[in-house]
Coordinates of C-alpha atoms in Angstrom, one line a residue:
Chain A
M11 CA 12.4 14.6 0.0
K12 CA 9.7 15.5 2.4
Y13 CA 7.2 18.2 1.5
S14 CA 5.0 20.1 3.8
E15 CA 1.6 21.5 3.3
A16 CA 3.2 24.9 2.8
D17 CA 5.3 23.5 -0.1
F18 CA 2.1 22.2 -1.6
L19 CA 0.3 25.5 -1.3
A20 CA 3.3 27.3 -2.7
L21 CA 3.1 25.0 -5.7
Y22 CA -0.5 25.8 -6.2
D23 CA 0.1 29.5 -5.9
S24 CA 3.0 29.5 -8.4
E25 CA 1.9 26.9 -10.9
A26 CA -1.9 27.1 -11.1
D27 CA -1.8 29.7 -13.8
V28 CA 0.4 27.7 -16.1
L29 CA -1.9 24.7 -15.8
Y30 CA -5.0 26.7 -16.2
R31 CA -3.6 28.6 -19.2
F32 CA -2.9 25.5 -21.1
L33 CA -6.1 23.8 -20.2
L34 CA -8.2 26.8 -21.1
L35 CA -6.7 27.1 -24.5
R36 CA -6.8 23.4 -24.9
T37 CA -10.4 22.9 -23.9
N38 CA -11.9 26.4 -24.3
D39 CA -14.0 25.4 -21.3
H40 CA -13.3 27.6 -18.3
E41 CA -15.1 25.2 -15.9
R42 CA -13.4 22.2 -17.2
A43 CA -10.0 23.8 -17.1
C44 CA -10.6 24.8 -13.4
D45 CA -11.8 21.2 -12.7
I46 CA -8.7 19.7 -14.2
V47 CA -6.4 22.1 -12.4
Q48 CA -8.1 21.1 -9.1
E49 CA -7.9 17.5 -9.9
S50 CA -4.2 17.7 -10.7
Y51 CA -3.5 19.2 -7.4
L52 CA -5.7 16.8 -5.5
R53 CA -3.8 13.9 -7.0
V54 CA -0.5 15.5 -6.0
W55 CA -1.7 15.9 -2.5
R56 CA -3.0 12.4 -2.2
A57 CA 0.3 11.1 -3.5
L58 CA 2.1 13.1 -0.8
V59 CA -0.2 11.8 1.9
S60 CA 0.1 8.3 0.8
G61 CA 3.9 8.5 1.2
T62 CA 4.7 8.3 -2.5
E63 CA 8.3 9.2 -3.0
I64 CA 8.4 12.5 -4.8
K65 CA 11.7 14.0 -5.7
Q66 CA 10.5 17.2 -7.4
L67 CA 7.2 18.5 -6.5
R68 CA 6.8 20.7 -9.5
A69 CA 7.9 18.0 -11.9
F70 CA 5.4 15.6 -10.2
L71 CA 2.6 18.1 -10.6
F72 CA 3.2 18.4 -14.3
Q73 CA 3.6 14.7 -14.7
T74 CA 0.2 14.3 -13.1
A75 CA -1.3 17.0 -15.3
R76 CA 0.3 15.4 -18.3
N77 CA -1.3 12.1 -17.5
I78 CA -4.7 13.9 -17.3
V79 CA -4.0 15.7 -20.6
I80 CA -3.0 12.4 -22.2
D81 CA -6.3 11.0 -21.0
M82 CA -8.0 13.9 -22.6
Y83 CA -6.3 13.3 -25.9
R84 CA -7.4 9.7 -25.8
Q85 CA -11.0 10.8 -25.1
D86 CA -10.8 13.3 -28.0
A87 CA -9.4 10.6 -30.3
R88 CA -12.4 8.5 -29.4
R89 CA -14.7 11.3 -30.3
E90 CA -12.7 11.7 -33.5
T91 CA -12.8 15.4 -33.2
D92 CA -10.2 17.5 -31.6
S93 CA -11.8 19.7 -29.1
L94 CA -9.6 22.7 -30.0
D95 CA -10.4 22.2 -33.7
R96 CA -14.1 22.0 -32.9
F97 CA -13.9 25.0 -30.8
F98 CA -12.4 27.1 -33.5
E99 CA -14.5 25.6 -36.3
E100 CA -17.5 26.6 -34.4
G101 CA -16.1 30.1 -34.1
G102 CA -15.8 29.8 -30.3
E103 CA -14.7 32.6 -28.1
L104 CA -12.4 32.4 -25.1
G105 CA -14.5 32.1 -22.0
D106 CA -15.8 35.3 -20.5
D107 CA -14.2 34.4 -17.2
A108 CA -10.8 34.3 -18.7
E109 CA -9.1 37.2 -17.0
L110 CA -7.3 39.0 -19.6
H111 CA -5.5 42.2 -18.9
Q112 CA -7.2 45.0 -20.7
Y113 CA -4.2 46.4 -22.5
D114 CA -3.2 42.9 -23.7
Q115 CA -6.5 41.9 -24.9
L116 CA -5.7 42.6 -28.5
D117 CA -2.7 40.5 -28.4
I118 CA -4.3 37.4 -27.2
E119 CA -7.3 38.0 -29.5
R120 CA -4.9 38.1 -32.4
V121 CA -3.1 35.0 -31.2
R122 CA -6.4 33.3 -30.8
E123 CA -7.4 34.2 -34.4
L124 CA -4.1 33.0 -35.7
L125 CA -4.3 29.8 -33.8
A126 CA -7.8 29.4 -35.2
E127 CA -6.5 29.7 -38.7
L128 CA -3.5 27.6 -38.1
E129 CA -3.6 24.3 -40.0
P130 CA -3.1 21.4 -39.5
P131 CA -4.5 21.0 -35.9
S132 CA -1.3 19.3 -34.8
Y133 CA 0.4 22.6 -35.1
R134 CA -1.9 24.2 -32.6
E135 CA -1.4 21.3 -30.3
V136 CA 2.4 21.6 -30.2
I137 CA 2.2 25.4 -29.8
L138 CA -0.1 25.1 -26.8
L139 CA 2.0 22.4 -25.2
R140 CA 5.2 24.2 -25.8
Y141 CA 4.1 27.8 -24.8
A142 CA 1.1 27.4 -22.6
L143 CA 2.2 24.3 -20.6
E144 CA 5.9 24.9 -21.3
W145 CA 6.7 21.3 -21.9
T146 CA 9.9 20.4 -23.5
P147 CA 9.9 19.0 -27.0
K148 CA 10.8 15.7 -25.4
E149 CA 7.8 15.7 -23.1
I150 CA 5.5 16.7 -26.0
A151 CA 6.9 13.8 -28.1
E152 CA 6.1 11.4 -25.3
A153 CA 2.6 12.7 -24.9
L154 CA 1.8 12.6 -28.6
S155 CA 3.7 9.4 -29.3
V156 CA 5.8 10.9 -32.0
S157 CA 9.5 11.4 -32.1
E158 CA 11.2 14.4 -30.6
N159 CA 12.4 15.3 -34.0
V160 CA 8.9 15.5 -35.4
V161 CA 7.9 17.7 -32.5
S162 CA 10.7 20.1 -33.1
V163 CA 10.0 20.3 -36.8
R164 CA 6.3 20.8 -36.1
I165 CA 7.0 23.6 -33.6
N166 CA 9.3 25.3 -36.1
R167 CA 6.8 25.2 -38.9
A168 CA 4.0 26.2 -36.7
I169 CA 5.9 29.3 -35.5
K170 CA 6.9 30.2 -39.1
K171 CA 3.3 29.8 -40.3
L172 CA 1.9 31.8 -37.4
Q173 CA 4.5 34.5 -38.0
S174 CA 3.9 34.8 -41.7
Q175 CA 0.2 35.2 -41.0
F176 CA 0.8 37.6 -38.2
H177 CA 2.4 40.1 -40.5
I178 CA -0.1 39.8 -43.3
Chain B
M18 CA 13.8 32.3 -29.6
N19 CA 12.9 34.9 -32.2
T20 CA 10.8 37.9 -31.5
F21 CA 7.6 36.5 -32.8
E22 CA 8.0 33.4 -30.7
T23 CA 8.6 35.5 -27.7
Q24 CA 5.5 37.6 -28.4
L25 CA 3.5 34.5 -28.9
K26 CA 4.7 33.1 -25.6
K27 CA 4.0 36.4 -23.8
A28 CA 0.5 36.6 -25.3
I29 CA -0.3 33.1 -24.1
E30 CA 1.2 33.9 -20.7
R31 CA -1.3 36.6 -20.1
V32 CA -4.1 34.1 -19.7
T33 CA -4.4 33.6 -16.0
L34 CA -6.7 31.8 -13.6
P35 CA -9.3 34.3 -12.5
A36 CA -8.9 35.3 -8.9
S37 CA -12.3 34.0 -7.8
D38 CA -11.6 30.5 -9.3
R39 CA -8.1 30.6 -7.9
A40 CA -9.5 31.2 -4.5
R41 CA -12.2 28.6 -4.9
V42 CA -9.8 25.8 -6.0
R43 CA -7.5 26.8 -3.2
E44 CA -10.2 26.4 -0.7
R45 CA -11.0 23.0 -2.0
L46 CA -7.4 22.0 -1.6
L47 CA -7.3 23.4 1.9
A48 CA -10.3 21.3 2.8
E49 CA -8.5 18.2 1.4
I50 CA -5.4 19.0 3.4
A51 CA -7.6 19.3 6.5
D52 CA -9.2 16.0 5.7
M53 CA -6.0 14.2 5.0
P54 CA -3.1 15.9 6.8
I55 CA 0.3 15.1 5.5
A56 CA 1.5 14.6 9.1
T57 CA 0.2 11.1 8.9
A58 CA 2.0 10.4 5.7
M59 CA 4.4 7.5 6.1
P60 CA 5.3 4.3 4.3
R61 CA 2.4 2.1 3.7
H62 CA 3.0 -0.7 6.1
V63 CA 2.0 -0.9 9.7
Y64 CA 5.3 -1.6 11.1
S65 CA 6.3 2.0 10.8
L66 CA 4.5 2.8 14.0
S67 CA 6.4 0.4 16.2
V68 CA 7.8 3.5 17.8
I69 CA 4.4 4.6 18.9
R70 CA 3.6 1.1 20.1
T71 CA 6.7 1.1 22.2
Q72 CA 6.0 4.5 23.5
L73 CA 2.5 3.4 24.3
K74 CA 3.8 0.6 26.4
K75 CA 6.6 2.5 28.1
T76 CA 6.3 6.2 28.6
M77 CA 3.3 7.8 27.1
P78 CA 1.0 9.0 29.9
I79 CA -2.5 7.6 29.6
A80 CA -3.9 11.1 29.9
L81 CA -2.1 12.1 26.8
L82 CA -3.4 9.0 25.0
I83 CA -6.9 9.8 26.0
A84 CA -6.5 13.3 24.8
L85 CA -5.2 11.9 21.6
L86 CA -8.2 9.7 21.2
M87 CA -10.7 12.3 22.3
S88 CA -9.3 15.0 20.1
G89 CA -10.7 13.2 17.1
G90 CA -8.9 14.2 13.9
V91 CA -6.3 11.7 12.9
S92 CA -7.4 9.2 15.4
Y93 CA -11.0 9.4 14.4
A94 CA -10.2 9.4 10.8
A95 CA -8.1 6.3 11.3
E96 CA -11.0 4.3 12.7
G97 CA -12.5 3.4 9.4
T98 CA -9.3 2.3 7.8
L99 CA -8.2 -1.1 6.7
P100 CA -4.7 -2.7 6.5
G101 CA -2.8 -1.1 3.8
D102 CA -4.4 2.3 4.5
T103 CA -2.1 5.0 5.7
L104 CA -3.9 5.6 9.0
Y105 CA -4.4 1.9 9.8
P106 CA -1.4 1.8 12.1
I107 CA -2.9 4.7 14.1
K108 CA -6.1 2.7 14.4
I109 CA -4.6 -0.5 15.7
H110 CA -1.7 0.8 17.6
V111 CA -2.9 4.1 19.0
N112 CA -6.7 4.0 19.2
E113 CA -6.9 0.4 20.2
G114 CA -3.9 0.7 22.4
V115 CA -5.8 3.3 24.3
R116 CA -8.7 1.1 24.7
G117 CA -6.4 -1.6 25.9
A118 CA -4.8 0.8 28.5
L119 CA -8.3 1.7 29.7
A120 CA -9.6 -1.9 30.0
G121 CA -9.0 -2.8 33.6
S122 CA -10.1 -6.2 34.7
D123 CA -9.3 -9.5 33.1
S124 CA -12.9 -9.7 31.9
A125 CA -12.7 -6.3 30.2
K126 CA -9.4 -7.2 28.7
A127 CA -10.6 -10.5 27.4
K128 CA -13.7 -9.0 26.0
L129 CA -11.6 -6.3 24.4
E130 CA -9.4 -8.8 22.7
V131 CA -12.4 -10.7 21.4
D132 CA -13.8 -7.5 20.1
L133 CA -10.6 -6.6 18.4
L134 CA -10.1 -10.0 17.0
N135 CA -13.6 -9.8 15.6
R136 CA -12.8 -6.4 14.2
R137 CA -9.7 -7.8 12.4
L138 CA -11.8 -10.5 10.9
V139 CA -14.4 -8.0 9.7
E140 CA -11.6 -6.0 8.1
A141 CA -10.3 -9.1 6.4
E142 CA -13.7 -9.7 4.9
Q143 CA -13.9 -6.1 3.8
L144 CA -10.5 -6.4 2.2
K145 CA -11.4 -9.6 0.5
N146 CA -14.5 -8.0 -0.9
E147 CA -12.4 -5.2 -2.3
S148 CA -9.8 -7.7 -3.6
R149 CA -7.2 -6.1 -1.4
L150 CA -6.4 -9.1 0.7
D151 CA -2.9 -9.6 -0.6
A152 CA 0.2 -11.1 0.9
T153 CA 1.0 -8.1 3.0
T154 CA -2.4 -7.4 4.4
T155 CA -2.9 -11.1 5.0
L156 CA 0.3 -11.2 7.0
V157 CA -0.7 -8.2 9.0
L158 CA -4.1 -9.5 9.8
N159 CA -2.8 -13.0 10.5
Q160 CA -0.4 -11.6 13.0
E161 CA -3.0 -9.4 14.6
V162 CA -5.6 -12.1 14.8
R163 CA -3.1 -14.4 16.3
A164 CA -2.0 -11.8 18.8
H165 CA -5.5 -11.0 19.9
R166 CA -6.4 -14.6 20.2
S167 CA -3.3 -15.3 22.2
R168 CA -4.1 -12.4 24.6
A169 CA -7.7 -13.3 24.8
D170 CA -6.7 -16.8 25.8
K171 CA -4.4 -15.5 28.4
H172 CA -7.1 -13.4 30.0
L173 CA -9.6 -16.1 29.8
Q174 CA -7.2 -18.5 31.4
S175 CA -6.7 -16.1 34.2
L176 CA -10.5 -15.7 34.6
E177 CA -10.8 -19.5 34.7
D178 CA -8.2 -19.7 37.3
H179 CA -10.2 -17.3 39.4
H180 CA -13.4 -19.2 38.7
N181 CA -14.9 -16.2 37.1
E182 CA -18.0 -17.0 35.1
D183 CA -17.1 -14.4 32.5
A184 CA -14.6 -16.9 31.2
I185 CA -17.5 -19.0 29.9
T186 CA -19.5 -16.1 28.4
I187 CA -16.5 -14.5 26.8
G188 CA -15.0 -17.8 25.7
D189 CA -18.3 -18.6 24.0
E190 CA -18.4 -15.3 22.3
L191 CA -14.8 -16.0 21.1
E192 CA -15.8 -19.3 19.6
L193 CA -18.8 -17.7 18.1
R194 CA -16.7 -15.0 16.4
M195 CA -14.3 -17.6 15.2
S196 CA -16.8 -19.9 13.7
G197 CA -18.7 -17.0 12.2
H198 CA -15.7 -16.0 10.2
S199 CA -14.2 -19.4 9.5
S200 CA -14.0 -18.7 5.8
V201 CA -12.0 -15.6 6.1
L202 CA -9.9 -17.3 8.8
R203 CA -8.8 -19.8 6.2
D204 CA -8.0 -17.0 3.9
L205 CA -5.7 -15.5 6.5
G206 CA -3.9 -18.8 6.7
F207 CA -5.6 -20.2 9.7
E208 CA -7.5 -23.3 10.0
D209 CA -10.5 -23.5 12.2
G210 CA -9.7 -25.6 15.1
D211 CA -13.2 -26.7 15.9
D212 CA -13.8 -30.3 16.4
D213 CA -15.1 -31.0 12.9
M214 CA -12.1 -29.5 11.3
Q215 CA -9.4 -31.0 13.5
D216 CA -9.0 -34.1 11.5
D217 CA -8.0 -32.1 8.5
R218 CA -4.9 -31.0 10.1
G219 CA -1.6 -32.5 9.5
G220 CA -2.5 -35.2 7.0
D221 CA -2.4 -33.5 3.6
R222 CA 0.1 -30.9 4.7
S223 CA 2.8 -33.2 6.0
E224 CA 3.1 -34.6 2.5
G225 CA 3.3 -31.1 1.0
G226 CA 6.0 -30.4 3.5
T227 CA 4.5 -27.1 4.3
T228 CA 3.6 -26.7 7.9
T229 CA 3.7 -29.7 10.1
T230 CA 6.4 -29.3 12.6
M231 CA 8.4 -31.6 14.8
R232 CA 8.0 -32.0 18.5
S233 CA 10.8 -30.5 20.5
E234 CA 12.5 -33.7 21.4
G235 CA 12.3 -34.9 17.9
R236 CA 13.7 -31.8 16.4
G237 CA 16.5 -32.3 14.1
E238 CA 15.9 -36.0 13.9
G239 CA 13.7 -37.7 11.5
E240 CA 12.7 -36.0 8.4
G241 CA 13.7 -32.5 9.2
R242 CA 10.4 -30.9 8.6
S243 CA 10.6 -28.4 11.3
R244 CA 12.3 -25.1 11.1
G245 CA 11.6 -23.7 7.7
E246 CA 8.1 -25.1 7.7
H247 CA 6.9 -23.0 10.6
T248 CA 4.4 -20.5 9.5
I249 CA 5.7 -17.0 9.2
L250 CA 3.9 -16.2 12.3
E251 CA 5.9 -18.6 14.4
R252 CA 9.0 -17.1 12.9
S253 CA 8.0 -13.6 13.6
A254 CA 9.5 -12.1 16.6
S255 CA 6.5 -9.8 17.1
T256 CA 4.1 -12.5 18.0
T257 CA 3.5 -13.4 21.5
I258 CA 3.8 -17.1 20.9
D259 CA 6.0 -18.9 23.2
T260 CA 9.1 -19.3 21.1
Q261 CA 10.5 -22.0 23.2
K262 CA 7.9 -24.2 21.7
N263 CA 9.0 -23.5 18.3
G264 CA 9.7 -27.0 17.3
A265 CA 6.7 -28.6 18.9
D266 CA 4.5 -30.9 16.9
V267 CA 1.6 -28.6 16.2
R268 CA -0.8 -31.3 15.6
G269 CA -0.2 -33.3 18.6
E270 CA 0.1 -30.3 20.8
R271 CA -3.0 -28.7 19.4
E272 CA -5.0 -31.8 20.2
E273 CA -3.7 -32.1 23.7
E274 CA -4.1 -28.5 24.3
H275 CA -7.6 -28.4 22.9
A276 CA -8.5 -31.4 25.0
S277 CA -7.0 -29.8 28.1
Q278 CA -8.6 -26.5 27.6
S279 CA -12.0 -27.9 26.8
S280 CA -11.6 -30.1 29.8
R281 CA -11.0 -27.1 32.0
R282 CA -13.9 -25.4 30.5
E283 CA -16.2 -28.3 30.6
Q284 CA -15.4 -28.8 34.3
E285 CA -16.6 -25.3 34.9
R286 CA -19.8 -26.0 33.1
G287 CA -20.1 -29.6 34.2
G288 CA -20.5 -30.6 30.6
R289 CA -19.2 -33.4 28.6
G290 CA -16.2 -35.4 29.7
G291 CA -13.0 -33.6 30.4
D292 CA -10.8 -36.3 31.8
D293 CA -8.2 -36.1 29.1
E294 CA -6.0 -33.7 30.9
G295 CA -3.2 -33.0 28.5
D296 CA -0.1 -31.1 29.3
D297 CA -0.6 -28.5 31.9
E298 CA 2.2 -26.2 31.1
E299 CA 1.1 -22.7 30.5
D300 CA 0.3 -22.0 26.9
D301 CA -0.1 -18.8 25.2
R302 CA -0.7 -20.3 21.9
P303 CA -4.0 -19.3 20.5
R304 CA -6.3 -22.2 20.8
G305 CA -8.1 -23.5 17.9
L306 CA -5.9 -21.7 15.5
L307 CA -3.6 -23.7 13.4
P308 CA -0.9 -22.5 11.2
V309 CA -1.3 -23.8 7.7
T310 CA 0.5 -22.9 4.5
P311 CA 2.0 -19.4 5.0
P312 CA 0.1 -16.8 3.1
V313 CA 1.5 -16.6 -0.4
S314 CA 5.0 -15.3 0.0
A315 CA 4.6 -13.0 2.9
S316 CA 7.9 -11.4 1.9
I317 CA 6.5 -10.0 -1.3
G318 CA 7.7 -6.5 -1.9
G319 CA 10.2 -6.7 0.9
A320 CA 7.8 -4.9 3.2
V321 CA 8.0 -7.5 5.8
T322 CA 11.3 -8.9 7.0
I323 CA 11.2 -12.3 8.3
T324 CA 14.2 -13.5 10.1
P325 CA 14.5 -17.3 10.1
P326 CA 16.1 -19.0 13.0
T327 CA 19.8 -18.9 12.5
S328 CA 21.3 -20.9 15.3
G329 CA 20.7 -24.0 17.1
S330 CA 19.0 -25.6 14.2
V331 CA 20.2 -29.0 13.0
T332 CA 17.3 -29.5 10.7
T333 CA 18.0 -31.6 7.7
Y334 CA 16.2 -31.5 4.4
T335 CA 16.1 -34.0 1.5
L336 CA 16.2 -32.8 -2.1
A337 CA 12.7 -34.1 -2.5
Q338 CA 11.5 -31.8 0.3
I339 CA 13.4 -28.8 -1.1
A340 CA 11.8 -29.5 -4.5
T341 CA 8.4 -28.7 -3.0
H342 CA 9.6 -25.1 -2.4
N343 CA 10.3 -24.2 -5.9
S344 CA 8.4 -21.0 -6.4
A345 CA 8.4 -17.3 -5.4
S346 CA 6.0 -18.0 -2.7
S347 CA 8.4 -20.4 -1.0
C348 CA 11.9 -20.8 -2.3
Y349 CA 14.4 -23.2 -0.8
S350 CA 17.7 -24.0 -2.2
A351 CA 20.6 -26.2 -1.2
I352 CA 24.0 -24.7 -1.7
S353 CA 27.1 -26.6 -0.7
G354 CA 25.2 -28.9 1.6
T355 CA 23.4 -26.1 3.4
V356 CA 19.7 -25.4 2.9
Y357 CA 18.5 -21.8 2.6
D358 CA 15.1 -20.2 2.5
L359 CA 15.6 -17.6 -0.2
T360 CA 12.0 -16.4 -0.2
P361 CA 12.6 -13.2 1.8
F362 CA 15.5 -12.4 -0.4
L363 CA 13.8 -12.7 -3.8
N364 CA 13.1 -9.0 -4.2
G365 CA 16.3 -8.0 -2.5
H366 CA 18.7 -9.7 -4.9
P367 CA 20.7 -7.0 -6.7
G368 CA 20.9 -9.3 -9.7
G369 CA 17.1 -9.6 -10.0
V370 CA 14.4 -12.0 -9.0
S371 CA 14.9 -14.4 -11.8
A372 CA 18.4 -15.3 -10.8
I373 CA 17.1 -16.4 -7.4
L374 CA 14.1 -18.2 -8.9
S375 CA 16.4 -20.4 -10.9
L376 CA 17.8 -21.7 -7.6
C377 CA 14.4 -22.5 -6.0
G378 CA 13.6 -26.1 -5.2
R379 CA 16.9 -27.6 -6.2
D380 CA 20.6 -27.9 -5.4
G381 CA 21.9 -24.5 -6.5
T382 CA 25.5 -25.0 -5.7
A383 CA 26.7 -24.9 -9.3
L384 CA 24.7 -21.8 -10.2
Y385 CA 25.7 -20.0 -7.1
M386 CA 29.3 -20.8 -7.4
A387 CA 29.4 -19.8 -11.0
Q388 CA 28.2 -16.3 -10.0
H389 CA 29.4 -15.6 -6.5
S390 CA 32.2 -18.1 -5.7
G391 CA 34.5 -16.6 -3.1
Q392 CA 32.5 -13.4 -2.6
S393 CA 31.8 -12.5 1.0
R394 CA 28.7 -10.4 0.7
P395 CA 26.6 -13.0 -1.0
Q396 CA 28.0 -15.5 1.5
S397 CA 26.9 -13.5 4.5
M398 CA 23.5 -12.8 3.0
L399 CA 23.1 -16.5 2.5
A400 CA 24.2 -17.2 6.1
S401 CA 21.3 -15.2 7.3
L402 CA 18.9 -17.3 5.3
R403 CA 20.1 -20.6 6.5
I404 CA 17.4 -23.0 7.6
G405 CA 19.1 -26.4 7.8
T406 CA 21.4 -28.8 6.1
L407 CA 21.0 -31.1 3.1
N408 CA 20.4 -34.7 4.0

């Protein structure tokens, strides 16, 4: 499958938000999230130019982003502190630049609070991967090196926990 | 998905990339696109531009080529590339092709070829420094160097024939370039043909059964060292080497040729004795360049297809000779009395590399028959790889 520059730009226009969303919630660093979005797309472009066989452009983009995210996990593991945990532990706020629609602000604030209180950290992780990045449980399982079953269970429990707290 | 889950998802979805950053990143991507246009994207080997090369020779108007060169962009970007880079074919086939088309006199042409040859050698050194001098890039550069050398020699010969003094100047420059890069020349699979290195030729290699080839009249007799032992270059249709000489004894011919050429040139300069006039047939073979062991399996990755000679060969091999070709870099096998060079097929085998490797350097009849007895496709594949018969 040959992709044109237009295809590539269309991919940017349609998917940049999804990537950014996840990365922002994951890193709580607006600049870093933007950088990684950019880096992901640059890698896709270079792959296209180099003639790499790409069947599905979107799938390739997310595979690329996934690799970057996995690298992030490894770095975090080395630091022995999960950045998201640290963020919430330090009472961090979402970046000012995050463009949140005014009328939705409360919702996302509430979600953020709930996520902050959500324990253990692995629950947050699967929630973000599942709902911000829209990975399938299988993809999450691969990235976290756990079984798909564990991921499904984790998502279920995380949702239930969030839900119970939401209605408190 | 329950309501809460939906709400959660929706809440998360409301986070979007701010417009200013969205525009900034987009601009960065556009800049990247401008720098590296996808129009040049193509498989990573230089043979993909053979069409352009053919066009260059046949129909493309020179004015268009000049426009192409002058317009910068792709052509300009290609100039700094190395073998293995995407734009490298543009550089050597388009950019340099234009230079070739613009070079008028034999002097200019000879000089250009020397320049380009030097350029290839510099590239080889660069690649080597970057540890990118692998089988494929080695093969590409080997062929290019050989082609430039061959063409330079042709133009130099023509200059000599016309008693043009440029022949000496340019010839000297050629020698200088070659000797200045003798180390990387060896890496490319050449051996420096300068006097002090000439004695190295033949001796050790004839035992290894790698390169020494038979003289035409001796072909097929004796020990059958000829066909499969040609360097890949000699087997490649794209080189300009006179294929009729395919079976010639490289060593002997090289010496004669060297002598004859130095004699011609010495006569011009009135230098040391040039009375040993060797054969006087016209010879395009690059002087001073000797094929040695083929660069480690030029067929790696299947990027390069080498077609061994298929007909007219009556070369015979002994099992001892075949036994020296027992690896992925050179894999001969005898099957039912016929000898095959399976090297190019290693990665093409549907049943995997290891099945072929188990045939290398031995009589593979039993193994082959056990797997493919009576099958026509394997048989026709084999036929294309035939290099001789078992003695």
